[in-house]
N, CA, C and O atoms as a DFTB+ gen file, in Angstrom:
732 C
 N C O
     1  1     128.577     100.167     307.810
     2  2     127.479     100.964     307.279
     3  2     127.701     101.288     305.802
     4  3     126.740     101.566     305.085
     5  1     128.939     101.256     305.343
     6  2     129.248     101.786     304.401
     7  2     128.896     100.613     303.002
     8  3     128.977     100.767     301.783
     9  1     128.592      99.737     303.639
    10  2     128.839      98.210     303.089
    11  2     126.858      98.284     302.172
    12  3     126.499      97.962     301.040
    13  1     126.259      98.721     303.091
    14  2     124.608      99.446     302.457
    15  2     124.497     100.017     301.705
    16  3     123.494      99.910     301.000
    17  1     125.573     101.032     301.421
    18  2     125.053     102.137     300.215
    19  2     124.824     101.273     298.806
    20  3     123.835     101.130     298.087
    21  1     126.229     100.748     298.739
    22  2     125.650     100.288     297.395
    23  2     124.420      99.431     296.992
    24  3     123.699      99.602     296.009
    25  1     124.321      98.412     298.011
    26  2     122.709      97.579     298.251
    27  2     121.821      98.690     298.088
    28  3     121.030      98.502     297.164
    29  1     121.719      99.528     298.540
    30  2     120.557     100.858     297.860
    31  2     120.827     101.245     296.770
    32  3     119.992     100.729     296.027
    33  1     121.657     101.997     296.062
    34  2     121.657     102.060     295.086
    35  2     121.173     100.884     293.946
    36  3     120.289     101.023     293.101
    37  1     122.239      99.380     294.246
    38  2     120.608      98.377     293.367
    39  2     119.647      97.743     293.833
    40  3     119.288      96.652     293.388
    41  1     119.125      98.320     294.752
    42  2     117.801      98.119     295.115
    43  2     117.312      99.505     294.347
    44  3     116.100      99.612     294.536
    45  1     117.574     100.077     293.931
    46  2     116.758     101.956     293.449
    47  2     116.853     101.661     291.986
    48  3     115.966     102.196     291.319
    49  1     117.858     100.820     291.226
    50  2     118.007     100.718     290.380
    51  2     117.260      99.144     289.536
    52  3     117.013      99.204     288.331
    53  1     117.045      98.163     290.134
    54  2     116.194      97.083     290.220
    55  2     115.164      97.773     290.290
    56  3     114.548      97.590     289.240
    57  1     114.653      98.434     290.908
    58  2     113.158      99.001     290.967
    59  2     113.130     100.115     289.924
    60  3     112.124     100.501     289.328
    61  1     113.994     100.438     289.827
    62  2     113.571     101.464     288.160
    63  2     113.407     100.742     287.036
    64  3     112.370     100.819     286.375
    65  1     114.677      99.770     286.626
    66  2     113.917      98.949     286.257
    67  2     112.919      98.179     286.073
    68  3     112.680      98.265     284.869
    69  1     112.106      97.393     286.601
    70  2     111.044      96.586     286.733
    71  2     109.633      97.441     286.429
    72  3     108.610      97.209     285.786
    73  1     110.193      98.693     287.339
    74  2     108.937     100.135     287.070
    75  2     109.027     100.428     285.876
    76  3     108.020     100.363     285.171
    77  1     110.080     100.767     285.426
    78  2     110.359     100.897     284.046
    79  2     109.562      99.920     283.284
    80  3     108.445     100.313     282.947
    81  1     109.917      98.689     282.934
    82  2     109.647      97.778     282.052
    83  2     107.932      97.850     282.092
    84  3     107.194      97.910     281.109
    85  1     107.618      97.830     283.223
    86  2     105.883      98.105     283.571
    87  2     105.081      99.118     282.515
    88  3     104.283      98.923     281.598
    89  1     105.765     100.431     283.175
    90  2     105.381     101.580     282.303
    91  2     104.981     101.079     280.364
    92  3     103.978     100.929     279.665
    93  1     106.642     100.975     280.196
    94  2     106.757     100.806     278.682
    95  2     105.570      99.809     278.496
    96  3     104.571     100.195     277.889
    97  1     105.637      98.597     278.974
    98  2     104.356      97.873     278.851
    99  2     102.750      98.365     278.492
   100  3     101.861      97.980     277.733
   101  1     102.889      99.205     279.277
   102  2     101.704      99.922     279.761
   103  2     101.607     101.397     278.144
   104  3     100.742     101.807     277.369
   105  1     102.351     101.533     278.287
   106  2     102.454     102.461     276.820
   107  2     102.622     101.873     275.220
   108  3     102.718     102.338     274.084
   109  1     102.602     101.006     275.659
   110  2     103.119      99.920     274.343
   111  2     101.440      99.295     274.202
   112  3     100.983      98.973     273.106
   113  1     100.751      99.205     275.314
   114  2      99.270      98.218     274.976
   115  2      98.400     100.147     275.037
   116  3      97.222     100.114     274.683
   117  1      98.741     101.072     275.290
   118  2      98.257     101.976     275.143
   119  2      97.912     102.352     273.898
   120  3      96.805     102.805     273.609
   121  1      99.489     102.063     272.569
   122  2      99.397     102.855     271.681
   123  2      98.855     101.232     270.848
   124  3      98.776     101.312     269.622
   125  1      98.607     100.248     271.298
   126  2      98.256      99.331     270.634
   127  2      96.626      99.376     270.218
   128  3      96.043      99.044     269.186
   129  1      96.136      99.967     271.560
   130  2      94.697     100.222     271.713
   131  2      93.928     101.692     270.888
   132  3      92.739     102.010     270.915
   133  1      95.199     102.467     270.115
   134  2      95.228     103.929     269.689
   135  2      94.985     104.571     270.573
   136  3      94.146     105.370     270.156
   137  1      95.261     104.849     272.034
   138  2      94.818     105.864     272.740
   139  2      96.234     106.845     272.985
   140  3      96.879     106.750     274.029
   141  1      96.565     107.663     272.032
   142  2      97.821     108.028     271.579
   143  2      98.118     108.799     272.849
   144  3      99.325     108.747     273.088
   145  1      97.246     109.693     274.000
   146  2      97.085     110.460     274.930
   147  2      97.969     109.710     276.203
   148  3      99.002     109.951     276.827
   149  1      96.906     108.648     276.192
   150  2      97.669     107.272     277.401
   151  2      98.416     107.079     277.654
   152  3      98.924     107.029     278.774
   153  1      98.967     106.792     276.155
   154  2     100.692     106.155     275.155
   155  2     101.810     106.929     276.155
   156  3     102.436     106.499     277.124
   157  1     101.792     108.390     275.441
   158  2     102.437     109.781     275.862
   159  2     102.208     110.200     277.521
   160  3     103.091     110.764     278.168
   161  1     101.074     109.882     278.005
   162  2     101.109     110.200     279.505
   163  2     101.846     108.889     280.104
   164  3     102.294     109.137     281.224
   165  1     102.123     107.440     279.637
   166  2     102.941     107.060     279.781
   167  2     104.081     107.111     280.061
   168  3     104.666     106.976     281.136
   169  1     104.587     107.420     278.550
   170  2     106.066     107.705     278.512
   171  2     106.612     108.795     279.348
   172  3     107.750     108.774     279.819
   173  1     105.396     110.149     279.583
   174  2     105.851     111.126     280.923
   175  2     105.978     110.548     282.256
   176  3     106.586     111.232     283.080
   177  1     105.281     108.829     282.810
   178  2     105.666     108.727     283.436
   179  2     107.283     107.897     283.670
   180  3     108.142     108.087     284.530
   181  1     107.240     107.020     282.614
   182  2     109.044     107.234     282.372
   183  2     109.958     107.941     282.185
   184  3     110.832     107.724     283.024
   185  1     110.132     108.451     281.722
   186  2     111.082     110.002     281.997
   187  2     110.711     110.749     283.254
   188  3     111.614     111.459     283.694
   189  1     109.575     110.743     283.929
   190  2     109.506     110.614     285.532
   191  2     110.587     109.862     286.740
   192  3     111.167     110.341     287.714
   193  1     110.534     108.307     286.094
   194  2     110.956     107.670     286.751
   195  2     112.506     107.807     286.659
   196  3     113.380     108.057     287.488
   197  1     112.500     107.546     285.325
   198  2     114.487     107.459     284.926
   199  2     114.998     109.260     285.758
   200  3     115.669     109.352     286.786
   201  1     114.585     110.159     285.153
   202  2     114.708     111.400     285.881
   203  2     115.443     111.612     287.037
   204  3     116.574     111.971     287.365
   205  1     114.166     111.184     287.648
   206  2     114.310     110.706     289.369
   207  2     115.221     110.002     289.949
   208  3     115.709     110.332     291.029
   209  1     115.743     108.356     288.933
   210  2     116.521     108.338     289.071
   211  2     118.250     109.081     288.901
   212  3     119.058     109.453     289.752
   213  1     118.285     109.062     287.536
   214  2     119.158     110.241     287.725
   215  2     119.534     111.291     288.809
   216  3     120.672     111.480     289.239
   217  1     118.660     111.795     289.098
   218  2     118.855     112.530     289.898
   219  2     119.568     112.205     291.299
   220  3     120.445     112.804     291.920
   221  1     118.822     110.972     291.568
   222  2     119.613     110.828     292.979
   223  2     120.779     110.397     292.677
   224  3     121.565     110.581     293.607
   225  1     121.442     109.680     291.375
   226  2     122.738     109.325     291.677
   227  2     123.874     110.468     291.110
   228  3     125.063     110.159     291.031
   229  1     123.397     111.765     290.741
   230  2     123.815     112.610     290.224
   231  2     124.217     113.478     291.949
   232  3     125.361     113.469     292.403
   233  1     123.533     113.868     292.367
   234  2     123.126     114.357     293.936
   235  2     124.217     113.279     294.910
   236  3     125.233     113.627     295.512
   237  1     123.675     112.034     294.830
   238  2     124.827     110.888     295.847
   239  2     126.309     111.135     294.877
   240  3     127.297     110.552     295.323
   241  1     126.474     111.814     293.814
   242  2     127.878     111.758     293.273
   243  2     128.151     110.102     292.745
   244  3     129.303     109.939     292.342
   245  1     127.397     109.039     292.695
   246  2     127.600     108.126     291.154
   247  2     127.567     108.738     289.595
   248  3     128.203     108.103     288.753
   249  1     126.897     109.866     289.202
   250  2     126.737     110.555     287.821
   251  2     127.231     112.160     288.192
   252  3     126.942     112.815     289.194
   253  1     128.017     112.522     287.110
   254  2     128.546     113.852     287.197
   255  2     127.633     114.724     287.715
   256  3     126.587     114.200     288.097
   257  1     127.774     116.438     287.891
   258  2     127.248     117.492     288.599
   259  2     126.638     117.776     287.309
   260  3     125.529     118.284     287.473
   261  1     126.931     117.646     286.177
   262  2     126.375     118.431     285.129
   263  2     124.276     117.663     285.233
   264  3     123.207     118.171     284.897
   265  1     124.605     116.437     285.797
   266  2     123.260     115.183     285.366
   267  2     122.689     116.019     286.501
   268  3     121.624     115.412     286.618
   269  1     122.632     117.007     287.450
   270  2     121.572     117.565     288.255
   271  2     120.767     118.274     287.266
   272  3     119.536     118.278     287.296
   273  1     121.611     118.989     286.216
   274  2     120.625     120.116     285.859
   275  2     119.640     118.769     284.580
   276  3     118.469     118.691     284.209
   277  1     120.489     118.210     284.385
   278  2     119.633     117.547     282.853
   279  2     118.747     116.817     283.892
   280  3     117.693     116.644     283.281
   281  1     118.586     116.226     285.298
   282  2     117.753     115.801     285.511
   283  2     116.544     116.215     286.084
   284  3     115.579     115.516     286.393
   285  1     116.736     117.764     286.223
   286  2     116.213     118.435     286.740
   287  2     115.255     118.861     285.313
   288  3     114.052     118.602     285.288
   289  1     115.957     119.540     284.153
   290  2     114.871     119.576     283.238
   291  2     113.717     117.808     282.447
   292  3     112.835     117.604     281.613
   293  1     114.400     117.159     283.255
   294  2     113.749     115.683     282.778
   295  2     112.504     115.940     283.282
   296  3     111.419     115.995     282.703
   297  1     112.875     116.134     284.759
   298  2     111.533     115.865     285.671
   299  2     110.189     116.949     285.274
   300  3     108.991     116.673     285.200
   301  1     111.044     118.563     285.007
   302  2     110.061     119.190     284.219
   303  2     109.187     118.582     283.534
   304  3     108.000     118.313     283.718
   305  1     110.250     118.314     282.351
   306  2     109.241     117.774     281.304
   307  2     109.051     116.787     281.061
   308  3     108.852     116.312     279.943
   309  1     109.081     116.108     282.391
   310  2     107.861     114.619     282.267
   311  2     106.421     114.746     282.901
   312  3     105.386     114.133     282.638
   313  1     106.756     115.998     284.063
   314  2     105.294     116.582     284.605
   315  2     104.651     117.070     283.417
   316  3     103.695     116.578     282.818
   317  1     105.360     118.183     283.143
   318  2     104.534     118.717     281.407
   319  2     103.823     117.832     280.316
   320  3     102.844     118.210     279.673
   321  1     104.325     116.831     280.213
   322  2     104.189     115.770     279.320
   323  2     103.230     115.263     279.792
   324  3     102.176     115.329     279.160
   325  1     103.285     114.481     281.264
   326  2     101.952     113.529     281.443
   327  2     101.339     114.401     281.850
   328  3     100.490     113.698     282.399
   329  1     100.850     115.944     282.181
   330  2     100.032     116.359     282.570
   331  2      99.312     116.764     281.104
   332  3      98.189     116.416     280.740
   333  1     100.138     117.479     280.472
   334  2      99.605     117.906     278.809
   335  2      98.657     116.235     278.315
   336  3      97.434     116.103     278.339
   337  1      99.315     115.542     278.052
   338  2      98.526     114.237     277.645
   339  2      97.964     113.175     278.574
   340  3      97.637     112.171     277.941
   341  1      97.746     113.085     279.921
   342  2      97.337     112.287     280.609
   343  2      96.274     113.611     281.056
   344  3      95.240     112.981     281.276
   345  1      96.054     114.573     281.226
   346  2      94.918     115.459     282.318
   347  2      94.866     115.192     284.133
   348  3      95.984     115.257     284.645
   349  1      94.302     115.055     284.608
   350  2      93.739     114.301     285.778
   351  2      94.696     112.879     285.789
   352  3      95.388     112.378     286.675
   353  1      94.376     112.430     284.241
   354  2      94.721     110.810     284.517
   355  2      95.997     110.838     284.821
   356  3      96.355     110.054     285.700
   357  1      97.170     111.858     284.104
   358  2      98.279     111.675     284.218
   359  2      98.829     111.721     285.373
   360  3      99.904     111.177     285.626
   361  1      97.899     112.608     286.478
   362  2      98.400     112.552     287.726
   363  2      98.653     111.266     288.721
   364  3      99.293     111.364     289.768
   365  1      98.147     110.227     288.315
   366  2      98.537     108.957     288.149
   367  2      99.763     108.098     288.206
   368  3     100.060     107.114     288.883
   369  1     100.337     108.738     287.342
   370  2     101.800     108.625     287.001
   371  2     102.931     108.979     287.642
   372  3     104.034     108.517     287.350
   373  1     102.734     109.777     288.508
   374  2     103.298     110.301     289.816
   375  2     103.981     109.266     290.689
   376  3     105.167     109.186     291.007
   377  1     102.608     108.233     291.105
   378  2     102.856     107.612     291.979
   379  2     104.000     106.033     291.598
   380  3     104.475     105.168     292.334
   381  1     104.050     106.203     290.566
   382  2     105.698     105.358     289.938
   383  2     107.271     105.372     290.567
   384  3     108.060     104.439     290.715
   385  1     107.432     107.148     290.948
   386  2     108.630     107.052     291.736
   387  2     108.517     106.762     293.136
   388  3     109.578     106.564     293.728
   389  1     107.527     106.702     293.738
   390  2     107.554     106.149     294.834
   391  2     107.465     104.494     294.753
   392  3     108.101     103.865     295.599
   393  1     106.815     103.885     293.918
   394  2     107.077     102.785     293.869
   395  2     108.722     102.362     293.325
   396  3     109.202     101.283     293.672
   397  1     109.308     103.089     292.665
   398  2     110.709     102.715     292.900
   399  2     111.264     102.623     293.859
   400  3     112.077     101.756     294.180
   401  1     110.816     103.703     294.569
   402  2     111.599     103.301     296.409
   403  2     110.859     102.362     297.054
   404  3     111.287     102.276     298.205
   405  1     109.724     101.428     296.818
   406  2     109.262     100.838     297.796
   407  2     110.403      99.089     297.420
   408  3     110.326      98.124     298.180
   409  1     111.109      99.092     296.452
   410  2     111.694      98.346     296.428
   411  2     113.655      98.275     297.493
   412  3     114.767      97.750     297.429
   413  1     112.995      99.037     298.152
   414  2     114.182      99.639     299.142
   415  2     113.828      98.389     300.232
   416  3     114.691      97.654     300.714
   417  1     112.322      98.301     300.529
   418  2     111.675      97.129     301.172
   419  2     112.760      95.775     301.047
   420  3     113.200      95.311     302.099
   421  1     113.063      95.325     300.075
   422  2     113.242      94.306     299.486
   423  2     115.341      94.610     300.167
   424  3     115.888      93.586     300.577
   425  1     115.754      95.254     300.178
   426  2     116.915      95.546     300.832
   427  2     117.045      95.291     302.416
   428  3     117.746      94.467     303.003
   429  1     116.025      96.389     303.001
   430  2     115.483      96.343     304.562
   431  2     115.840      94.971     305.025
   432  3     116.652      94.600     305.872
   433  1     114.978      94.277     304.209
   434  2     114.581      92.881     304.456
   435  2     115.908      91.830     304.727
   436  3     116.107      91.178     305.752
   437  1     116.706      91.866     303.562
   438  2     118.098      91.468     303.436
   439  2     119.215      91.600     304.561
   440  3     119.857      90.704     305.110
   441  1     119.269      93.246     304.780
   442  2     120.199      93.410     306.312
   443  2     119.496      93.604     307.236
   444  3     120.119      94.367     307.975
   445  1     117.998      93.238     307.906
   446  2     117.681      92.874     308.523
   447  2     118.134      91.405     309.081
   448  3     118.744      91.145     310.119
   449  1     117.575      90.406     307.927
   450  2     118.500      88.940     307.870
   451  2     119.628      88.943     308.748
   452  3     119.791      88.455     309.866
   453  1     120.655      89.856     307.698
   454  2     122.022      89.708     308.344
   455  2     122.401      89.928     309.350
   456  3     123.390      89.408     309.866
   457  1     121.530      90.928     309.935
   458  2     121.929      91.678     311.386
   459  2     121.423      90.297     312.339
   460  3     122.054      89.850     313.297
   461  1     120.363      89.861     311.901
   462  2     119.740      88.744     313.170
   463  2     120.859      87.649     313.160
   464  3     121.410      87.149     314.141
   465  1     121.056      87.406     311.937
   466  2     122.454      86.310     312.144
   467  2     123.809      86.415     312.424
   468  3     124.581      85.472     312.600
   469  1     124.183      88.145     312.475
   470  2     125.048      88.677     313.144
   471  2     125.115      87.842     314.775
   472  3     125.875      87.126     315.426
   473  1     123.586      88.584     314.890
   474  2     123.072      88.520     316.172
   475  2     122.981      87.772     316.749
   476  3     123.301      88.109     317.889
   477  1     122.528      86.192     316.658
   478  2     122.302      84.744     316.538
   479  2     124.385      84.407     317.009
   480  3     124.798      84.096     318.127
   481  1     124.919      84.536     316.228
   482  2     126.399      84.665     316.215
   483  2     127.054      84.910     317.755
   484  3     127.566      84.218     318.636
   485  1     126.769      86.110     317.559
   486  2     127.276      86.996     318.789
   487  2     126.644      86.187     319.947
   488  3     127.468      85.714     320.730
   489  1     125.191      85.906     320.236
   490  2     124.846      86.021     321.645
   491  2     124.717      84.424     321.523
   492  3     123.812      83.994     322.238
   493  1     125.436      83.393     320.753
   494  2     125.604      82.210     321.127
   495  2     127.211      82.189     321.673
   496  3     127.583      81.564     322.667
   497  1     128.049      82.984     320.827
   498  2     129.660      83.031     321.030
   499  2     129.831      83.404     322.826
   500  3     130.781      83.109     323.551
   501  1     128.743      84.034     323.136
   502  2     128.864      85.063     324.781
   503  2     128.762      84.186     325.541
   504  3     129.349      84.136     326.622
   505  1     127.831      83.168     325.003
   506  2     126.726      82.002     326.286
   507  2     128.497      81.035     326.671
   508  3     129.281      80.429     325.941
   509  1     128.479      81.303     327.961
   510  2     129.298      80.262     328.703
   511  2     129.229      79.150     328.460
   512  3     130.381      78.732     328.573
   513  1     128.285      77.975     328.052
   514  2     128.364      76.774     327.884
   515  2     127.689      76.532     326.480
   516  3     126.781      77.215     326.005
   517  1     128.343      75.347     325.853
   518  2     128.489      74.833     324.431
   519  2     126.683      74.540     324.298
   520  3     125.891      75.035     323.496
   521  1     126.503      73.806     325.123
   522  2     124.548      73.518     324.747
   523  2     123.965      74.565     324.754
   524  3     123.069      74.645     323.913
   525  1     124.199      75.853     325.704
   526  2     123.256      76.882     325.877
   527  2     123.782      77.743     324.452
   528  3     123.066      78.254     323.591
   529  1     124.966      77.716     324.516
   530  2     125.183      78.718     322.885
   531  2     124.549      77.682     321.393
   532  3     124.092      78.195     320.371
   533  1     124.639      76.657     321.557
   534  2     124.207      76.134     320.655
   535  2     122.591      76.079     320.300
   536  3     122.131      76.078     319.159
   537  1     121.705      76.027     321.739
   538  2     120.669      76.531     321.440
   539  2     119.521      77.830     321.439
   540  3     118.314      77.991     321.264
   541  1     120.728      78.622     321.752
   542  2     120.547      80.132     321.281
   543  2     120.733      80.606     320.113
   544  3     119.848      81.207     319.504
   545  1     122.068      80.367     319.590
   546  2     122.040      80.604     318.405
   547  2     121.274      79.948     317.336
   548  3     120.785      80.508     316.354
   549  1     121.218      78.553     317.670
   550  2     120.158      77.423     316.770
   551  2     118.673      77.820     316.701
   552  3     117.977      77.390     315.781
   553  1     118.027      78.858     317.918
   554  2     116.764      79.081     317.708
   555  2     116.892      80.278     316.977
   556  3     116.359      80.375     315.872
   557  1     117.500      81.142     317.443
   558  2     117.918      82.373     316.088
   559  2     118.095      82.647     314.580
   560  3     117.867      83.507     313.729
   561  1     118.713      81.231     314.762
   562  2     118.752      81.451     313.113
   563  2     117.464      80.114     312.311
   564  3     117.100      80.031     311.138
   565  1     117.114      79.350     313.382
   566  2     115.801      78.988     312.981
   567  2     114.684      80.323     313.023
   568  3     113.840      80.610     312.173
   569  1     114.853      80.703     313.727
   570  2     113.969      82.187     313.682
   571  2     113.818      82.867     312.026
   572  3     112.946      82.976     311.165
   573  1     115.184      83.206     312.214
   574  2     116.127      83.820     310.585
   575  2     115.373      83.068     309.559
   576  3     114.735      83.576     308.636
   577  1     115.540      81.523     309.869
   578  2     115.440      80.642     308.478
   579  2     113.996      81.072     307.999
   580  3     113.701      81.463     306.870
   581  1     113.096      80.909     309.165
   582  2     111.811      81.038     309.278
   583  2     111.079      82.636     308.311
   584  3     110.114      82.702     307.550
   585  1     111.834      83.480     308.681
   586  2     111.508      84.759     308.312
   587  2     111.787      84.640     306.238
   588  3     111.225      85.046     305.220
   589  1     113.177      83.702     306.676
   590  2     114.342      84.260     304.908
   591  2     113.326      83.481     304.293
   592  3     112.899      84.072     303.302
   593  1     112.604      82.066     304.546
   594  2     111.427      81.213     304.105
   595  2     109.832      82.342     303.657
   596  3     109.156      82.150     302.646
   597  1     109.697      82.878     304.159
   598  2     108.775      82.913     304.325
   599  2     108.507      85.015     303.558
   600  3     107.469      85.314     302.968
   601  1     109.172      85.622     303.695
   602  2     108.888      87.036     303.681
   603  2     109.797      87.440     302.012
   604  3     109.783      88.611     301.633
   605  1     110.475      86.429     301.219
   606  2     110.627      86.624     300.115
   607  2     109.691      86.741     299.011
   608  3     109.558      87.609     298.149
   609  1     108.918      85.377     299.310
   610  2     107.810      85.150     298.084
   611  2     106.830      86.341     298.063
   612  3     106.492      87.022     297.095
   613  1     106.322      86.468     299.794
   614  2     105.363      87.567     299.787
   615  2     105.889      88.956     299.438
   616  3     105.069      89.634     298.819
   617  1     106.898      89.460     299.653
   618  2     107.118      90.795     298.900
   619  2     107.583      90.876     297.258
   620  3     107.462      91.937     296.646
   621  1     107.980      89.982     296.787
   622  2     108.119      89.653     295.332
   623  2     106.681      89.718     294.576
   624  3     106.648      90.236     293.460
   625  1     105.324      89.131     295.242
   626  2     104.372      88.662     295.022
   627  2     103.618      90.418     295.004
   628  3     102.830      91.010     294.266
   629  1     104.340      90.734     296.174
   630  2     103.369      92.373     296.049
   631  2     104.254      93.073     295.130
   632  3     103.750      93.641     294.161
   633  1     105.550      93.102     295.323
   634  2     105.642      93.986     294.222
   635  2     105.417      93.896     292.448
   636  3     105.409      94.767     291.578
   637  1     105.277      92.678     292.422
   638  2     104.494      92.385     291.078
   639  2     103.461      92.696     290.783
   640  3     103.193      93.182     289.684
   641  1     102.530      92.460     291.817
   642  2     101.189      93.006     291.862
   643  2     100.680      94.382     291.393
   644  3      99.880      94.785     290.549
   645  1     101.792      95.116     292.642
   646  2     101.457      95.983     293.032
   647  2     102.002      97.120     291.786
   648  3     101.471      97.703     290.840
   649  1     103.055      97.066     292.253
   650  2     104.000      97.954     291.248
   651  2     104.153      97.800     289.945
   652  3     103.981      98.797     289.244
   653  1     104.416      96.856     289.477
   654  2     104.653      96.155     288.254
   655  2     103.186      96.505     287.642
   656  3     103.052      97.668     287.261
   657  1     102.129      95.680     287.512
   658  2     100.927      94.876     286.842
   659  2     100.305      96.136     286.880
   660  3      99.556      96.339     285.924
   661  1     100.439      97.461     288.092
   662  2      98.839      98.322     287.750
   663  2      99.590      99.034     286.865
   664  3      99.320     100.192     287.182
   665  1     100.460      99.091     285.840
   666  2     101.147      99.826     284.769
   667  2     100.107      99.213     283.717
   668  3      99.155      99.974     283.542
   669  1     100.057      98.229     283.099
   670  2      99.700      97.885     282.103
   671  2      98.211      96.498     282.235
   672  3      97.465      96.121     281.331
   673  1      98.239      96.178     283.293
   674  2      97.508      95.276     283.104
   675  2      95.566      95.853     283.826
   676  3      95.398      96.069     285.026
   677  1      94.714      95.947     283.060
   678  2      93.252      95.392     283.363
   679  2      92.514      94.887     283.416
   680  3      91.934      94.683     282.349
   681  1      91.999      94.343     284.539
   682  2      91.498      93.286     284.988
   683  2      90.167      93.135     284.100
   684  3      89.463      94.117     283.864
   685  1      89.963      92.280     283.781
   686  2      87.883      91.778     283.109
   687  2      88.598      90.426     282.580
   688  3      89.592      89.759     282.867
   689  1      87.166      90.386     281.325
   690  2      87.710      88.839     280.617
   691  2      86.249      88.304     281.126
   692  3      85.319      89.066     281.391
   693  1      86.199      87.130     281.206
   694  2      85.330      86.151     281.540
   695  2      85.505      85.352     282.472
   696  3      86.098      84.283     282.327
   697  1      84.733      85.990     284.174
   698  2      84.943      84.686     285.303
   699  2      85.070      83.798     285.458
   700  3      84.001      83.189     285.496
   701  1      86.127      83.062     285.643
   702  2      86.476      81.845     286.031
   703  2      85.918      81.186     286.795
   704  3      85.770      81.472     287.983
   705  1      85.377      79.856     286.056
   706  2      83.809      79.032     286.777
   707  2      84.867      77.790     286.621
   708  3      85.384      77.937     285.514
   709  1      85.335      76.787     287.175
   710  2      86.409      75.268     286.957
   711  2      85.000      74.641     286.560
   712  3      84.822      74.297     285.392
   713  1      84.109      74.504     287.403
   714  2      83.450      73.303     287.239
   715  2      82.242      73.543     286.792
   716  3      81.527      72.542     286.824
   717  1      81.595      74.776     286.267
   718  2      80.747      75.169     284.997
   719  2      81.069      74.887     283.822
   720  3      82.104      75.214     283.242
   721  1      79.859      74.030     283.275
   722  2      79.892      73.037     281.918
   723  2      79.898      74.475     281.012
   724  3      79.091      75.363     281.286
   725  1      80.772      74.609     280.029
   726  2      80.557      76.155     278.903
   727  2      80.003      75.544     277.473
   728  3      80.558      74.527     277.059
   729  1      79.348      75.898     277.004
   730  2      78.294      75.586     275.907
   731  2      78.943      76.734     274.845
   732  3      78.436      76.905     273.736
């Protein structure tokens, strides 16, 4: 069990990152656009996020006792911040540290894997005869293969989407027609 913690910790830290990089994105085409308000309810939601982080590894004992209190005034004044310059909108910004933990998903997923091929392992090693363990364990970890194939792309794909892109990116432009002649 003990062998997880740290897989959470960079899974919390991969996702601050990536959230991170989003944000700044997102504050960087803010102050590009002059909406200096945006910019700043931005950046409150980074110092949200980093905060937050802090905090938990200050709390789990990775960062000294002193990083509770500094992360504790972070989080203050990143609410203050995106609420002062975001309004309504900044409340928005909120929903960033939870998308840092949804990259915990992306861990789940991993010792899930392992446990089935633990598992696959074990209940072919038990089977009394060489064909029956061989095709117990062989459908198991075809099972496994099937899942490790298949459930990477799609959660990479959402969390880009999801987490990542609604930081900085809005959708318009001009519909994509392939086979409309454009004049």
């Amino acid at each position: 069990m003990r062998a997880f913690i740290p897989l959470l910790y960079i899974s919390i830290g991969i996702g601050a990152g990536h959230v991170s990089l989003g944000i700044l994105l997102g504050a960087f085409w803010a102050w590009r656009q002059g909406d200096w308000h945006a910019c700043f309810a931005k950046l409150g939601g980074l110092l949200l996020v980093l905060s937050f982080v802090a905090l938990i590894g200050s709390l789990s004992g990775l960062f000294p006792p002193l990083w509770v209190k500094v992360a504790s005034a972070g989080l203050f004044g990143s609410l203050v911040m995106t609420f002062v310059f975001g309004g309504a909108r900044g409340a928005m910004e909120l929903h960033n540290v939870v998308n840092v933990l949804s990259y915990l998903r992306l861990m789940g997923i991993g010792v899930a894997s392992a446990a089935l091929a633990f598992a696959a392992n074990k209940l072919g090693g038990m089977a009394g005869n060489v064909l029956l363990a061989i095709v117990i364990g062989g459908t198991l970890h075809a099972i496994n293969l099937v899942f490790g194939l298949l459930s990477p792309p799609i959660q990479s794909l959402r969390l880009h989407y999801v987490e990542f892109f609604e930081n900085f990116f809005a959708p318009g432009g001009k519909p994509y027609k392939p086979f409309k002649r454009s004049v």
